[in-house]
Coordinates of C-alpha atoms and ligand atoms in Angstrom, one line a residue:
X11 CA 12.1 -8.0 16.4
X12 CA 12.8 -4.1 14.8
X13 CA 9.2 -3.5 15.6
X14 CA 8.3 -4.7 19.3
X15 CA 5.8 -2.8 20.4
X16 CA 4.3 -1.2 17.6
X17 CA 1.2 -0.4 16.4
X18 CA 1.0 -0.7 12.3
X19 CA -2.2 0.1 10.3
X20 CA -2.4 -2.2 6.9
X21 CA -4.8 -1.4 4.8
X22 CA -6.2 -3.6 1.9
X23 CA -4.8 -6.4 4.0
X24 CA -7.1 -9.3 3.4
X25 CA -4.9 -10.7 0.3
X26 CA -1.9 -10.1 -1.3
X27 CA 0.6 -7.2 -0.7
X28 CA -1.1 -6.0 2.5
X29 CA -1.6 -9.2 3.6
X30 CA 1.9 -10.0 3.4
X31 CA 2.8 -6.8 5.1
X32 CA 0.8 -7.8 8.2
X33 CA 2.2 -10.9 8.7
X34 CA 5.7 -9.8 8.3
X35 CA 5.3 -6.5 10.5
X36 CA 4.0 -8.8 13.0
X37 CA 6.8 -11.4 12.7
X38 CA 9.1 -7.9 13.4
X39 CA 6.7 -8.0 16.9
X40 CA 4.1 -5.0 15.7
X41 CA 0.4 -4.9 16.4
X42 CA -1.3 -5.2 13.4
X43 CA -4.9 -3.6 12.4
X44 CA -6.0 -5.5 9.2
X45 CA -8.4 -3.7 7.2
X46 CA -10.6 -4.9 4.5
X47 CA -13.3 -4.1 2.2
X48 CA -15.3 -7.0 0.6
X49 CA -13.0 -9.9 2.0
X50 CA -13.8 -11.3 5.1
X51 CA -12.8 -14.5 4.8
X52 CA -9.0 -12.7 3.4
X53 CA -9.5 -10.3 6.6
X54 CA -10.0 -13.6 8.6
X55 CA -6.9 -15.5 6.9
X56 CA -4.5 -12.7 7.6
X57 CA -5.1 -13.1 11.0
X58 CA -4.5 -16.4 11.4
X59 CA -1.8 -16.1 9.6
X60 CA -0.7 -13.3 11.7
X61 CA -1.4 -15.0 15.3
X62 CA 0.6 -17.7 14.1
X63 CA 3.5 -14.9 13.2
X64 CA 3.3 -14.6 17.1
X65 CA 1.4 -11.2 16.4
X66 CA -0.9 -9.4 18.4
X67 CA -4.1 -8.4 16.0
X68 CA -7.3 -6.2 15.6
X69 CA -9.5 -7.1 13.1
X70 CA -10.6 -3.4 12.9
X71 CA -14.0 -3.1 10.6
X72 CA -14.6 -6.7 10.9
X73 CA -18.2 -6.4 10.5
X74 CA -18.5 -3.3 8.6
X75 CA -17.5 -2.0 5.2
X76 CA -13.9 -0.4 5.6
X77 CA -14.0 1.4 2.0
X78 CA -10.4 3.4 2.0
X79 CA -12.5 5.2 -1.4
X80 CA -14.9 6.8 1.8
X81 CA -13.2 9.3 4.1
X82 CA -16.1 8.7 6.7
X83 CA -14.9 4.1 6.5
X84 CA -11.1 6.1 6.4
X85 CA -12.0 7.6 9.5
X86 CA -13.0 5.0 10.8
X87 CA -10.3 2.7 10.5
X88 CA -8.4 5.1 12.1
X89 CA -10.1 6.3 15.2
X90 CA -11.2 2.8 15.9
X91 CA -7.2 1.6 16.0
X92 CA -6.1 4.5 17.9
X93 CA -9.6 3.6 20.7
X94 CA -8.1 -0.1 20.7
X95 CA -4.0 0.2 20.7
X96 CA -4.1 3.9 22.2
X97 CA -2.1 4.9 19.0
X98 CA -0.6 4.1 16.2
X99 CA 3.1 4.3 14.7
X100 CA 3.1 2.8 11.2
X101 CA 0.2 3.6 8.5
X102 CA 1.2 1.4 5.9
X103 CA -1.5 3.0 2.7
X104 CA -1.5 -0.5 1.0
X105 CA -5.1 -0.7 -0.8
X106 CA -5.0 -0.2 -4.3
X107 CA -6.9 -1.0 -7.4
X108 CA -6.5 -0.9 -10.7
X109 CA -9.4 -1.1 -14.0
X110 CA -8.4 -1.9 -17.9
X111 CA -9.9 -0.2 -20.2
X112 CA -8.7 1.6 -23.1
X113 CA -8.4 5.4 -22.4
X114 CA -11.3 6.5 -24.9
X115 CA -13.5 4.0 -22.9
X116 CA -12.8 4.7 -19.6
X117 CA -16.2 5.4 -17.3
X118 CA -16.8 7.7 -14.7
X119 CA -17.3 5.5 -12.5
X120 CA -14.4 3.5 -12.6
X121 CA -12.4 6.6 -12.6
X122 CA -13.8 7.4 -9.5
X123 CA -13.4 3.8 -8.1
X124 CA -9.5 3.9 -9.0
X125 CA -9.1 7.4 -7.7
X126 CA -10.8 7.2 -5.0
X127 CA -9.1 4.2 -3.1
X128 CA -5.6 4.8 -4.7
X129 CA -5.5 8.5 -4.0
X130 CA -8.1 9.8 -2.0
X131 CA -8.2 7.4 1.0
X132 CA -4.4 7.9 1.6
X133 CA -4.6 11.3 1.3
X134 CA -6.7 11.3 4.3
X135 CA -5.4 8.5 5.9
X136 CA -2.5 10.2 5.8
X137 CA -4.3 13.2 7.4
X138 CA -6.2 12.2 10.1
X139 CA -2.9 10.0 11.3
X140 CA -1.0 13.4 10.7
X141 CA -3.5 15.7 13.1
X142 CA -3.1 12.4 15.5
X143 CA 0.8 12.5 15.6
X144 CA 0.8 16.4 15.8
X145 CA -1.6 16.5 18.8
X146 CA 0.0 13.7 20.8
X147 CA 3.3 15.0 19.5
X148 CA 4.8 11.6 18.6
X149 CA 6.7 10.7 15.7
X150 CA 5.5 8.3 13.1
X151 CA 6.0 6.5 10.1
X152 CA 3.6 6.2 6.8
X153 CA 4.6 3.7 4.0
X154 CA 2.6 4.3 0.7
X155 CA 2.8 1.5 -1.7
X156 CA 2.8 3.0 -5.1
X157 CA 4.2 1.0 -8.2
X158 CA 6.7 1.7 -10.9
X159 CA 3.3 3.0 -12.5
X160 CA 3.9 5.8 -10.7
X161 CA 7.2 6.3 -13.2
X162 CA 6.4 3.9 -15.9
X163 CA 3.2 4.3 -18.8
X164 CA 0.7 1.4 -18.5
X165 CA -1.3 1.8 -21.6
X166 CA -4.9 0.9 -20.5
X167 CA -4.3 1.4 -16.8
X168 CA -4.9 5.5 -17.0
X169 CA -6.2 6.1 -14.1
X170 CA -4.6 4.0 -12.1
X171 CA -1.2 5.5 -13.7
X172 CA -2.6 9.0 -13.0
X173 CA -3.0 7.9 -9.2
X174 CA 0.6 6.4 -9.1
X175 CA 2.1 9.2 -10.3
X176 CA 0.0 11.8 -7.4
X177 CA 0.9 9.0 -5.0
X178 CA 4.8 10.3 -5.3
X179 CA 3.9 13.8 -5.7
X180 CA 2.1 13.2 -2.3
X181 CA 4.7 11.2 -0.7
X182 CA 7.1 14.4 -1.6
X183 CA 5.0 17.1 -0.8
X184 CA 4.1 15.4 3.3
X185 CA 7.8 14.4 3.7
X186 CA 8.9 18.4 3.6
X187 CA 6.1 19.2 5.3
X188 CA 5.4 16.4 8.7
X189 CA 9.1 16.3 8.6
X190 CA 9.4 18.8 11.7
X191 CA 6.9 17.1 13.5
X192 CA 9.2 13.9 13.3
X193 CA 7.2 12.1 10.6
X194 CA 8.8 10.4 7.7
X195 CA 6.4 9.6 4.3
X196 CA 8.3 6.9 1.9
X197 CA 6.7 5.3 -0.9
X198 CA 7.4 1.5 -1.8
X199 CA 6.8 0.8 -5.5
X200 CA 6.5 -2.6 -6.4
X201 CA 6.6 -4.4 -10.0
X202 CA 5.1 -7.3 -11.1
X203 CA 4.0 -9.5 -7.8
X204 CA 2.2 -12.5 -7.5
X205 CA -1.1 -11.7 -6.3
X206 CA -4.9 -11.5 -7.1
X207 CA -4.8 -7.9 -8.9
X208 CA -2.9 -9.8 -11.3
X209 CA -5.1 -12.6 -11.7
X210 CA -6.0 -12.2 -15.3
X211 CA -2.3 -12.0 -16.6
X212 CA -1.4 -14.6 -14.3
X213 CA -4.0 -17.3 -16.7
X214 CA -2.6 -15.7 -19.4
X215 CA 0.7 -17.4 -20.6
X216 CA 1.5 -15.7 -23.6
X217 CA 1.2 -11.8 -21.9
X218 CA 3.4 -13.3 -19.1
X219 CA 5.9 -15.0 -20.3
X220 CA 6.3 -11.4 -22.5
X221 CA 6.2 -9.7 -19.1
X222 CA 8.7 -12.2 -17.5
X223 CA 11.1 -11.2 -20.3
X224 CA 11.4 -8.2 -19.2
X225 CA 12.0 -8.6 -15.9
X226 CA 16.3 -9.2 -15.2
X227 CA 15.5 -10.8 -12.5
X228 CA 13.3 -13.3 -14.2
X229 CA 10.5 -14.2 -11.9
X230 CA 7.5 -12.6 -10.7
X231 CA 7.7 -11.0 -7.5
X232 CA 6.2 -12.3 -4.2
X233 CA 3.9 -10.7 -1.2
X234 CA 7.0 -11.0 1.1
X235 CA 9.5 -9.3 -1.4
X236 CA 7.4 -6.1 -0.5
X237 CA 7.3 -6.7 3.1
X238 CA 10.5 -7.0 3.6
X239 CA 10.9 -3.4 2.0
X240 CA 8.4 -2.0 4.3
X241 CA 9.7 -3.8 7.8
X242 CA 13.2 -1.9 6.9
X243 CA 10.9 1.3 6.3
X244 CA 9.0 0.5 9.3
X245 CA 11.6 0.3 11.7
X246 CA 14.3 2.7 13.0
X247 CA 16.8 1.4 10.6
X248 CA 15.2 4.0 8.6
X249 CA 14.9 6.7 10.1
X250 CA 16.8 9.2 8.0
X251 CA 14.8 8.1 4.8
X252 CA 12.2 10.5 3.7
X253 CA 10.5 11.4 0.9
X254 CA 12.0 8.9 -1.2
X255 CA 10.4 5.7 -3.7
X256 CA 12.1 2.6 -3.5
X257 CA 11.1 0.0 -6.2
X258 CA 10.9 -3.4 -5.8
X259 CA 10.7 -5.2 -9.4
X260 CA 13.3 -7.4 -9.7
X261 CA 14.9 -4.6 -12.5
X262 CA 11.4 -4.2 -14.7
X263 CA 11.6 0.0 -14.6
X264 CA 15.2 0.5 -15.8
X265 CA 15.0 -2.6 -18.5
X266 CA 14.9 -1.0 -22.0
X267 CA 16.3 -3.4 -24.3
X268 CA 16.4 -2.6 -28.2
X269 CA 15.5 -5.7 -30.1
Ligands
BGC301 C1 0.1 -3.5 -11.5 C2 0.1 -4.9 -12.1 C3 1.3 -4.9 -13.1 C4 2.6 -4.5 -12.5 C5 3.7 -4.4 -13.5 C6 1.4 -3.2 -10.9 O1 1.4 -1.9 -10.4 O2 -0.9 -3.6 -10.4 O3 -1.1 -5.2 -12.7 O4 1.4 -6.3 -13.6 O5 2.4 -3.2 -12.0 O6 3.3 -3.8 -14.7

């Protein structure tokens, strides 16, 4: 149990990654705060799934709108954990989406959308947790779970490629600069994993067995694959690491193979 005692913030964990991470942070013996925006019933299922874990949960924003995209619902999140656990150790900056669309096509809006969640709210996430840490003067931990989007092109994913790839600069730029305050900022990049942002190439056979090819590992990756990756980053095992992206893909960035 690396974590006993613990207080980790998951957001965007009603289903897939983040829901993952919360049930394996509290299988290390964290408290968990499960965020969601427009699942309840995921919200609901990660904490069962949690309990079960043996965790200890708060289902924070359970019956309001917990939109990491708006600062105001960031703030939220993160006063209301810090009123119910009295603080917080681990900010684990898990929601993400992504939109297709070729980049001649791409709207406003769903610029916005992408930006917003995958850059914005942990940004000041990041921030308020930060001011908290400094005041209280304890040390903390923030996970940001990027992608190897944030090193590798993904033609029709612009946005969400453009957010990746700020996602590292960010991680870089707090690491140097909460690092005398004792805080470390590490981003966890995953490949291809099993879960519902993939849904549509999931149904589609021929784009994944194409994708599949390309990964040396030769499966998709699952929830847990990640988590484990973020207990280790979690815990004082890593305390020394900062700054840094580690990739979990199963080989997909470095596989260039001429046919
Ligand atoms: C994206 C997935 C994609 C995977 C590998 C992830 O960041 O969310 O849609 O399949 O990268 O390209």
């Amino acid at each position: 149990m690396r974590l006993a005692g613990k207080v980790a913030v998951v957001t965007g964990s009603s289903q897939g990654i983040g829901q993952g991470i919360a049930i394996r942070l509290a299988q290390e013996g964290a408290k968990v705060v499960i965020n969601y925006r427009s699942h309840p019933e995921g919200a609901e299922e990660t904490l069962v799934k949690v309990q079960a874990a043996g965790g200890e949960c708060y289902m924070s924003g359970y019956s309001i709108k917990a939109d990491l995209g708006v600062v105001e619902d960031v703030r939220y999140l993160i006063e209301e954990s810090i009123n119910h656990y009295g603080t917080i150790d681990i900010l684990v900056n898990n929601a993400g989406i992504e939109k297709h669309a070729p980049f001649t096509e791409v709207s406003e809006s769903d610029y916005d959308a992408v930006m917003n969640v995958n850059l914005k709210g942990v940004f000041f996430a990041s921030q308020l947790i930060a001011k908290h840490w400094i005041e209280t003067q304890r040390p903390g931990k923030i996970i940001n779970i990027s992608s190897v989007h944030e090193e590798l092109p993904f033609p029709n994913f612009t946005a969400y490629c453009a957010s990746k790839g700020a996602m590292k600069m960010l991680a870089r730029n707090l690491a140097v600069e909460l690092a005398p305050y004792g805080i470390t900022v590490n981003n966890v990049a995953p490949g291809a994993i099993e879960t519902p942002i993939n849904t549509k190439l999931l149904n589609d056979p021929e784009k994944l067995g194409a994708l599949l090819n390309h990964i040396p590992l030769g499966r998709l990756g699952q929830p847990q694959d990640v988590a484990g990756l973020v207990a280790f980053l979690a815990s004082s095992d890593a305390d020394y690491i900062t700054g840094t992206t580690l990739f979990v893909d199963g080989g997909l960035l470095w596989n260039y193979q001429e046919q």
